[in-house]
PDB file of C-alpha atoms in Angstrom:
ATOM      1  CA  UNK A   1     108.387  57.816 119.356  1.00  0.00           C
ATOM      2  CA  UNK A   2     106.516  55.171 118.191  1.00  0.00           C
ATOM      3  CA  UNK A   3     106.332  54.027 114.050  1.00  0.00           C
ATOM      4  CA  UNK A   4     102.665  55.003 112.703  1.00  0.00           C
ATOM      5  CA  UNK A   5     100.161  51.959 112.378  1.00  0.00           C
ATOM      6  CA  UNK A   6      99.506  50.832 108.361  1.00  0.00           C
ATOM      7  CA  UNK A   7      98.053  47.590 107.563  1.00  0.00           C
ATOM      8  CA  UNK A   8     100.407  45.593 105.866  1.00  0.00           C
ATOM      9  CA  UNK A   9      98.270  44.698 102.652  1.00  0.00           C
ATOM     10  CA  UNK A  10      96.158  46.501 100.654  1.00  0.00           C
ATOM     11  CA  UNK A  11      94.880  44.947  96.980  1.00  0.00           C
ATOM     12  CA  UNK A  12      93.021  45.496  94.016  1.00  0.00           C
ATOM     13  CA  UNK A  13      91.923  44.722  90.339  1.00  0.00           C
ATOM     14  CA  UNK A  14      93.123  47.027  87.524  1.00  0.00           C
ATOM     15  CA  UNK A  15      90.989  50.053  87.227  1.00  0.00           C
ATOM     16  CA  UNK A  16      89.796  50.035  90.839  1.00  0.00           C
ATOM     17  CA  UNK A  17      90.702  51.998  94.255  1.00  0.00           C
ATOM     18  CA  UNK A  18      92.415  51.104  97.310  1.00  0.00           C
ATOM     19  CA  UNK A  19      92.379  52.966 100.434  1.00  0.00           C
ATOM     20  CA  UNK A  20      94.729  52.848 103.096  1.00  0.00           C
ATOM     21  CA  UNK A  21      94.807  54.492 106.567  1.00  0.00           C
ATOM     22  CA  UNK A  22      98.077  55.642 108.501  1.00  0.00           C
ATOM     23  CA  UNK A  23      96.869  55.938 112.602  1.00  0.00           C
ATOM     24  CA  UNK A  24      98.984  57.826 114.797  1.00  0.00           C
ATOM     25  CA  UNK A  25      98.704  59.860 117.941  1.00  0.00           C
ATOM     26  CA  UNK A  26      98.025  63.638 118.901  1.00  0.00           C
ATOM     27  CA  UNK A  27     101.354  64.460 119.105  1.00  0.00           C
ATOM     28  CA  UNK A  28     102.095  63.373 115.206  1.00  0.00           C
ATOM     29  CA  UNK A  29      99.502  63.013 113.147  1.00  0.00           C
ATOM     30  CA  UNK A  30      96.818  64.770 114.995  1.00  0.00           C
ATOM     31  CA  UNK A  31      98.581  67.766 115.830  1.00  0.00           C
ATOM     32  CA  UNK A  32     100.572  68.732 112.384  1.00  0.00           C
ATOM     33  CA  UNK A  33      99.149  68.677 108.962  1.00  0.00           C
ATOM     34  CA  UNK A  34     102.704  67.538 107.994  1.00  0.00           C
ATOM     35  CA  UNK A  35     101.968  64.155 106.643  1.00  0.00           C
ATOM     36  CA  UNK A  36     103.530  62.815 103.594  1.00  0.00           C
ATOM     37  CA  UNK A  37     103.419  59.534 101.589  1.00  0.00           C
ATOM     38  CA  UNK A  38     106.415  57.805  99.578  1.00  0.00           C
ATOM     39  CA  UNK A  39     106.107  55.316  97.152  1.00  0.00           C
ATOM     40  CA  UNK A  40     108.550  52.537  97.501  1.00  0.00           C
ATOM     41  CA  UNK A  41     109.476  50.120  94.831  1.00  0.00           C
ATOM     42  CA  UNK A  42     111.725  47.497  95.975  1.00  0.00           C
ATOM     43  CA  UNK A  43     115.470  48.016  95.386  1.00  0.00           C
ATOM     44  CA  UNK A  44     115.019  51.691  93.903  1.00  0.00           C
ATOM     45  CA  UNK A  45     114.480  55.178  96.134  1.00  0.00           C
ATOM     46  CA  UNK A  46     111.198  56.201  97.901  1.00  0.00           C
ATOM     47  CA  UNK A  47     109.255  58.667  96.010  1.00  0.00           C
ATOM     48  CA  UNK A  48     107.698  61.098  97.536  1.00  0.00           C
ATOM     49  CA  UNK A  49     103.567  61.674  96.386  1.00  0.00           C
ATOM     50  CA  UNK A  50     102.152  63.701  98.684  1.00  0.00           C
ATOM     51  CA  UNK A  51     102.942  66.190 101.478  1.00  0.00           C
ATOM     52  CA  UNK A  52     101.105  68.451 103.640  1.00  0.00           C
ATOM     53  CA  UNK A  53      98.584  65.895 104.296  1.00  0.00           C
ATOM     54  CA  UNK A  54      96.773  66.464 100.704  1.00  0.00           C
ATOM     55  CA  UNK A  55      99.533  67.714  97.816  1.00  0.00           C
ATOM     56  CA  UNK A  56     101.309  66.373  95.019  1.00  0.00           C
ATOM     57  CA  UNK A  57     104.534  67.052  93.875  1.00  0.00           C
ATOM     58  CA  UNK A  58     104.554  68.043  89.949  1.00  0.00           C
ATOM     59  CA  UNK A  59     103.871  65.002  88.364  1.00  0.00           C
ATOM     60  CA  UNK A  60     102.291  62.794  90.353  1.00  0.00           C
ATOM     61  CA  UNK A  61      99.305  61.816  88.965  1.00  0.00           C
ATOM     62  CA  UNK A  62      95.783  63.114  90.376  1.00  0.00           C
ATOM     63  CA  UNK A  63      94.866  59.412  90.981  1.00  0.00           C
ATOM     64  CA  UNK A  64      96.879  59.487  94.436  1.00  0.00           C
ATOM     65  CA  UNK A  65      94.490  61.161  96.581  1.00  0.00           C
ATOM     66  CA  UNK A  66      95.720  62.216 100.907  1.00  0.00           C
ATOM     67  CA  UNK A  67      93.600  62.982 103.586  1.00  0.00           C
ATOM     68  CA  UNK A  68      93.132  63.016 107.527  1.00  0.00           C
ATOM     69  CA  UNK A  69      91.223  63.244 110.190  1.00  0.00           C
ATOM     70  CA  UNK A  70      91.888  63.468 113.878  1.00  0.00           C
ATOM     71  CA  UNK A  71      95.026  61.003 114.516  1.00  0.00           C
ATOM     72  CA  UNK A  72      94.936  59.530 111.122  1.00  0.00           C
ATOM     73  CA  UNK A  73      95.881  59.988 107.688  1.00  0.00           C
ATOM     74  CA  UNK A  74      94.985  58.139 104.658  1.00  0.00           C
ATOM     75  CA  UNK A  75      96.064  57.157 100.614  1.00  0.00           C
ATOM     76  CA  UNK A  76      93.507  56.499  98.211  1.00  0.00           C
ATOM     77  CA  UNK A  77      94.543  55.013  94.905  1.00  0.00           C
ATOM     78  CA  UNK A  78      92.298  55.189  91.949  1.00  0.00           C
ATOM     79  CA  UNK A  79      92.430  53.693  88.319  1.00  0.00           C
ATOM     80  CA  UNK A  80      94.730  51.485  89.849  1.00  0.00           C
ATOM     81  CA  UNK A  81      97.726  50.656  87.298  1.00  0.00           C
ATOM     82  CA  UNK A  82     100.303  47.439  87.411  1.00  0.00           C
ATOM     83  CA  UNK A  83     102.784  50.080  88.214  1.00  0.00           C
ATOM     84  CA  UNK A  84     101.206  51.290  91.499  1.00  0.00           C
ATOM     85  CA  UNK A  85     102.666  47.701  92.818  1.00  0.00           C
ATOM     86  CA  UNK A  86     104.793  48.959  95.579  1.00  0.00           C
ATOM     87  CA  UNK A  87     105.161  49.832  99.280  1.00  0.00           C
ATOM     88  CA  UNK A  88     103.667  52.551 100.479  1.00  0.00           C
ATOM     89  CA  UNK A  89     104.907  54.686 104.189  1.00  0.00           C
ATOM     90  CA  UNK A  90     103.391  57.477 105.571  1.00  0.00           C
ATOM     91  CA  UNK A  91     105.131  59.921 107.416  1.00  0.00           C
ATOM     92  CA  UNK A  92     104.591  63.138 110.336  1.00  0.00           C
ATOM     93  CA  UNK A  93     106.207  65.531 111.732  1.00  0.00           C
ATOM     94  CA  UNK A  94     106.315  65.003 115.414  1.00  0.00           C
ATOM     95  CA  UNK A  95     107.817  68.489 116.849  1.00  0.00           C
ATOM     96  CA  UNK A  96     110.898  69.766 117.407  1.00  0.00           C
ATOM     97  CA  UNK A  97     112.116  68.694 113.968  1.00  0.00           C
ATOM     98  CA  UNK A  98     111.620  64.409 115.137  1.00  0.00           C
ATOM     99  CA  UNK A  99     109.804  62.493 111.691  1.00  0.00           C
ATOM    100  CA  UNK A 100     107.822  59.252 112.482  1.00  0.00           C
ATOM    101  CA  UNK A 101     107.818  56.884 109.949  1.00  0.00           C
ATOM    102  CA  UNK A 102     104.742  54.343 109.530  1.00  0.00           C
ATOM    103  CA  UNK A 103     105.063  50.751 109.348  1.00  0.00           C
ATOM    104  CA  UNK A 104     104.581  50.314 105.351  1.00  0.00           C
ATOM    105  CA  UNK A 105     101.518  48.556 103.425  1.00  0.00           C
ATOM    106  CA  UNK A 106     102.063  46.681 100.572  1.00  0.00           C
ATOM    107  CA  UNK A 107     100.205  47.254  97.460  1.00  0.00           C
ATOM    108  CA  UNK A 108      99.036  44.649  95.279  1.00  0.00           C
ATOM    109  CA  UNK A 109      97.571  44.763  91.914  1.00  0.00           C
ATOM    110  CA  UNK A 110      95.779  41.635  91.307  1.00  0.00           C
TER     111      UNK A 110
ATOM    112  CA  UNK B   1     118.521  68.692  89.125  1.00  0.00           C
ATOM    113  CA  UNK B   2     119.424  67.847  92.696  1.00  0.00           C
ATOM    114  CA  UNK B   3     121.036  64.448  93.146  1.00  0.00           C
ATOM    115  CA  UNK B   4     122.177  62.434  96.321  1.00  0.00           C
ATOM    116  CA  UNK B   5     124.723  59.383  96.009  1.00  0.00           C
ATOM    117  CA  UNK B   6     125.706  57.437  99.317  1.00  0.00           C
ATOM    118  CA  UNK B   7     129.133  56.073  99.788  1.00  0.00           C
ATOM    119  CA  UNK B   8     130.329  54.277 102.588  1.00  0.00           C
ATOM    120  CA  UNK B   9     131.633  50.742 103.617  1.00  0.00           C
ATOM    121  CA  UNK B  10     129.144  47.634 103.077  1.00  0.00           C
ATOM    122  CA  UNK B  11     130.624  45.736 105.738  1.00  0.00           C
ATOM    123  CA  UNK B  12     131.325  46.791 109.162  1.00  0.00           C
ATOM    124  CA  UNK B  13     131.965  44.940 112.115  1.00  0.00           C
ATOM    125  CA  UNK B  14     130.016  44.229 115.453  1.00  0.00           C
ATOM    126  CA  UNK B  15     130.823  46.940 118.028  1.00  0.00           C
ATOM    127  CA  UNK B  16     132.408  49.487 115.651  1.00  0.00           C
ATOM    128  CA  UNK B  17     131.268  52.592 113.640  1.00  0.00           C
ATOM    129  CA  UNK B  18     129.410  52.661 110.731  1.00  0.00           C
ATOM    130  CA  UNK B  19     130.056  55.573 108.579  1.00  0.00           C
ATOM    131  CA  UNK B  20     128.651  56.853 105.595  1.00  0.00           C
ATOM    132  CA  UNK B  21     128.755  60.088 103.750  1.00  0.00           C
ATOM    133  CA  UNK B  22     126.072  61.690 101.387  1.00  0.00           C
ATOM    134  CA  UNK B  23     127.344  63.781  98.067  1.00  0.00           C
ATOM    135  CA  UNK B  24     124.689  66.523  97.056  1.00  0.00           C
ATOM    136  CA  UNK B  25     125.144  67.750  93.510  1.00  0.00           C
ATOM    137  CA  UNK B  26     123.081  69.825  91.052  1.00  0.00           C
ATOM    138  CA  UNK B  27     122.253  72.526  93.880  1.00  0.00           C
ATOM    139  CA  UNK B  28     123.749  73.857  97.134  1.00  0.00           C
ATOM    140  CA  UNK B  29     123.637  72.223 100.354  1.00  0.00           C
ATOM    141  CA  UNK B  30     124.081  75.807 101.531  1.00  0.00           C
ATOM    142  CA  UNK B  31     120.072  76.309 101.676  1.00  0.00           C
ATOM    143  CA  UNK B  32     117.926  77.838 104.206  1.00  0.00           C
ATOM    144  CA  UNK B  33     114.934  76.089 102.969  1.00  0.00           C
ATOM    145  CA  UNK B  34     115.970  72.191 103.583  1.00  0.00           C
ATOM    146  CA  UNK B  35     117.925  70.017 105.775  1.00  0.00           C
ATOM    147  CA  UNK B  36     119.529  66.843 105.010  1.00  0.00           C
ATOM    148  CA  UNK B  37     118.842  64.104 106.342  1.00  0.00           C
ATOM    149  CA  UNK B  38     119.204  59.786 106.539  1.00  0.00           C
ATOM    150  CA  UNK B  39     116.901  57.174 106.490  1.00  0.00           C
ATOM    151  CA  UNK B  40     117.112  53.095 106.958  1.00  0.00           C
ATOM    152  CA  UNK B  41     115.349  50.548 105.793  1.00  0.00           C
ATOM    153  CA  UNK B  42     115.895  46.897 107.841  1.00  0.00           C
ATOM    154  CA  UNK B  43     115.819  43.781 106.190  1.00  0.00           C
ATOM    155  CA  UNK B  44     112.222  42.684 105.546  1.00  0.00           C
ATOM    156  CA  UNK B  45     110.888  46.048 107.879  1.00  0.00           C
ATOM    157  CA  UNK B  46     109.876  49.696 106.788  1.00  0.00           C
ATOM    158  CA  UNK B  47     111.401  52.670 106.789  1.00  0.00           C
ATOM    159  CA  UNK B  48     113.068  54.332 109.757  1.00  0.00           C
ATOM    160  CA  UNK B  49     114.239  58.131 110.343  1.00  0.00           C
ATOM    161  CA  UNK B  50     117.806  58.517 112.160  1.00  0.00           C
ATOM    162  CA  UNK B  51     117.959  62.363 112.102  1.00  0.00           C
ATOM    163  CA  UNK B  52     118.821  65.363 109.616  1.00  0.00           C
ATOM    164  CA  UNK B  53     121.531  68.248 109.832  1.00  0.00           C
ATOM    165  CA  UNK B  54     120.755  71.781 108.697  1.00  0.00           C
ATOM    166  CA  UNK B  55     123.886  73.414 106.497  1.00  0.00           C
ATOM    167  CA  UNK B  56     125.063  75.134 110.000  1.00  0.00           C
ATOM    168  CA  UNK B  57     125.696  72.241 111.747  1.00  0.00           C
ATOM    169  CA  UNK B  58     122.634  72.354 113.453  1.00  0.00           C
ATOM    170  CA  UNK B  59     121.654  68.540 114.057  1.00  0.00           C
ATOM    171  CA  UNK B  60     118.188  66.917 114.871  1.00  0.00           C
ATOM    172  CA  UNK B  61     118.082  63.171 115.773  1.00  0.00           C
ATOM    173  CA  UNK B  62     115.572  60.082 116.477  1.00  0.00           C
ATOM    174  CA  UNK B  63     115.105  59.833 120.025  1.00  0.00           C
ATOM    175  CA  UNK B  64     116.061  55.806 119.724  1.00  0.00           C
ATOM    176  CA  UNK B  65     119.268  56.456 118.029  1.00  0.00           C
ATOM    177  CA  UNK B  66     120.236  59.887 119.384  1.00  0.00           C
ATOM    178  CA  UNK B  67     123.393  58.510 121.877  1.00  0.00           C
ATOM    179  CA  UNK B  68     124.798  56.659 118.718  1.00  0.00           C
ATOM    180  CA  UNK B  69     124.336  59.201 116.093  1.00  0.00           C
ATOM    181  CA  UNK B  70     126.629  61.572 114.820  1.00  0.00           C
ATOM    182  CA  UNK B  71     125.762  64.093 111.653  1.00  0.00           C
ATOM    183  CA  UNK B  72     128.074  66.022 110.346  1.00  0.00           C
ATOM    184  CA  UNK B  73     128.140  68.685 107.105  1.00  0.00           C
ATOM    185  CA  UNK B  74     131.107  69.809 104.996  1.00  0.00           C
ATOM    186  CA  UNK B  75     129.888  72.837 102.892  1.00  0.00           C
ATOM    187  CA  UNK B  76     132.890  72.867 101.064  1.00  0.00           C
ATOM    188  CA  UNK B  77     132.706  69.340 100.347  1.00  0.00           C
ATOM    189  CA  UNK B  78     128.875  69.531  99.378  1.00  0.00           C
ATOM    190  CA  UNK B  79     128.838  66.568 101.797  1.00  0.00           C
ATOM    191  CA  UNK B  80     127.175  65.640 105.030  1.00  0.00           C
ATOM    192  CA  UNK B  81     127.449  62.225 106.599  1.00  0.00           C
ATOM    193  CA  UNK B  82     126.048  59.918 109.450  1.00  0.00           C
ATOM    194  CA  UNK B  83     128.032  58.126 112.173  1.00  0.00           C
ATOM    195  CA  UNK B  84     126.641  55.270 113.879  1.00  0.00           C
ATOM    196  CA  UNK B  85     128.668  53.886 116.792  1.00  0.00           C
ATOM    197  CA  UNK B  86     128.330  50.558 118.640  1.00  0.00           C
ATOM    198  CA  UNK B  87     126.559  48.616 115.866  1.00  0.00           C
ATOM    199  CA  UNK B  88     124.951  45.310 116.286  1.00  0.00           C
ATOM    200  CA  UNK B  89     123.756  43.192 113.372  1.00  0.00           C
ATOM    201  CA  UNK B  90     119.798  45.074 114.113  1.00  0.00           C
ATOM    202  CA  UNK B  91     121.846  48.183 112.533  1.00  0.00           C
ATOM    203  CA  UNK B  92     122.391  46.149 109.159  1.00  0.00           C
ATOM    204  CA  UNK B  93     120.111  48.260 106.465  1.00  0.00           C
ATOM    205  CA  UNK B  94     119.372  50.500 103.784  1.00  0.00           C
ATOM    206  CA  UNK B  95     120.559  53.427 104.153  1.00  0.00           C
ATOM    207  CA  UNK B  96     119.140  56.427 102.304  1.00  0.00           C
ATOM    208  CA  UNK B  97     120.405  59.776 102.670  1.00  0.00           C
ATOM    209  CA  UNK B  98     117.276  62.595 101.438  1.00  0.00           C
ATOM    210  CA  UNK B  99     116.590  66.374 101.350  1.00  0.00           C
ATOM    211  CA  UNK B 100     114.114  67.317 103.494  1.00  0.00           C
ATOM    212  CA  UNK B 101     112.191  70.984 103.456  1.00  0.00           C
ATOM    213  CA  UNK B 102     112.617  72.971 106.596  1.00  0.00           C
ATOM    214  CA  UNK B 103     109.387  74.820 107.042  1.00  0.00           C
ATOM    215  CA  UNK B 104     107.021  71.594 105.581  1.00  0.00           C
ATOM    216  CA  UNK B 105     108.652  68.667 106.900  1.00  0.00           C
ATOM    217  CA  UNK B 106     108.404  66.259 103.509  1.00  0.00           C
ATOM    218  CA  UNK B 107     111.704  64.252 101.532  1.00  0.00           C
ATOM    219  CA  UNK B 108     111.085  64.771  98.214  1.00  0.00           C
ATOM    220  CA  UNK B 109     115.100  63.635  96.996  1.00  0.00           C
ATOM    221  CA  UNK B 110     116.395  60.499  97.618  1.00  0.00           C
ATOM    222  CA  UNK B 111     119.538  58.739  97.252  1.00  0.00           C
ATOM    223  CA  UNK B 112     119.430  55.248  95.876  1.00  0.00           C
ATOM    224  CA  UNK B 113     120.711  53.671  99.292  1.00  0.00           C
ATOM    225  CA  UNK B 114     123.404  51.966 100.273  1.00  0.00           C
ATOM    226  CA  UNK B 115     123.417  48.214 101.952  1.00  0.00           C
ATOM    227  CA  UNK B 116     125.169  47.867 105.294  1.00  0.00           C
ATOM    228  CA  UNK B 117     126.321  44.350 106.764  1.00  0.00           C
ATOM    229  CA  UNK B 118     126.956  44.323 110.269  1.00  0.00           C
ATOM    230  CA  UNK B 119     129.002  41.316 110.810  1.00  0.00           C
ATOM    231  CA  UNK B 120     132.098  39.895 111.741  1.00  0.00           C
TER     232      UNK B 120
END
């Protein structure tokens, strides 16, 4: 299966939002509300933030917001903070126990 | 608390195996609620799912990979590990190994990773 479609960038000031989509198909994305999100600081683990499309793991703050619709997902980041500087992947379940990664978008605090 | 440490050569030659095992500590790999699972990050790419095993030896694999994969488990060990045969330098990574859940299909424990080198 194809990797999930992120833009690569996303930026903003201190204080502000940033919203970022995650597109797949109907056979991931569309057809599971199995999506999670990882936060990925270079050189340490991925951090998982949200799962089933909308949660957050025990504490994660409430400024990480998940949503979809139809074939595609999407972070929002509020009261952005220097440490929300990081990569960001989406992931779906895709049946039969396969995961789909997306391609990653880079967040930068300006 | 549940930790995951990879261990496993950094260097491995074109054409060979790669192999690398994952040690689960703090709870049992023995679960019926997750399956474990690895995870590689390319140089200067994103992340990339290469399949999980379930504590019975049950194994579930990325499509792309599948004919060079091999996951494994060793309950007694607390252990499961990845085998990755005919490697080419587009296998040189990150690799994580993670616990995923079972019924909702998220990785919420990481390893730190481990770098592979494919090259002679």
């Amino acid at each position: 299966q194809s990797a999930l479609t992120q833009p690569p960038s996303a930026s903003g000031s201190p204080g502000q939002s940033v919203n970022f989509s995650c597109t797949g198909t109907s056979s991931d994305v569309g057809a599971y509300n199995y999506v999670s999100w990882y936060q990925h600081h270079p050189g340490k683990a991925p951090k998982l933030i949200i799962y089933e499309v909308t949660k957050r793991p025990s504490g994660v703050p409430d400024r990480f917001f998940g949503s979809k619709s139809g074939n595609a997902a999407s972070l929002t980041v509020s009261g952005l903070q220097a440490e929300d500087e990081a990569d960001y992947y989406c992931s779906s379940y895709a049946g039969t126990n396969i995961f789909v990664f997306g391609s990653g978008t880079k967040v930068t605090v300006l | 608390q549940l930790q995951l440490q990879e261990s496993g050569p950094g260097l491995v030659k074109p054409s060979e195996t790669l192999s690398l095992t994952c040690t689960v500590s703090g709870d049992s790999i023995s679960t019926d609620y997750y399956y474990w699972g690895w995870i590689r990050q390319p140089p200067g790419k994103g992340l990339e799912w290469i399949g999980n095993v379930y504590y019975t030896g049950i194994t579930y694999h990325n499509p792309s990979l599948k004919s060079r994969v091999t996951l494994s488990v060793d309950t007694s060990k607390a252990q499961f590990s990845l085998k990755l045969s005919s490697v080419t330098a587009a296998d040189t990574a990150v690799y994580y190994c993670a616990r995923s859940s079972y019924n909702y299909f998220y990785m919420d424990v990481w390893g730190t990773g481990t770098t592979v080198t494919v090259a002679s």
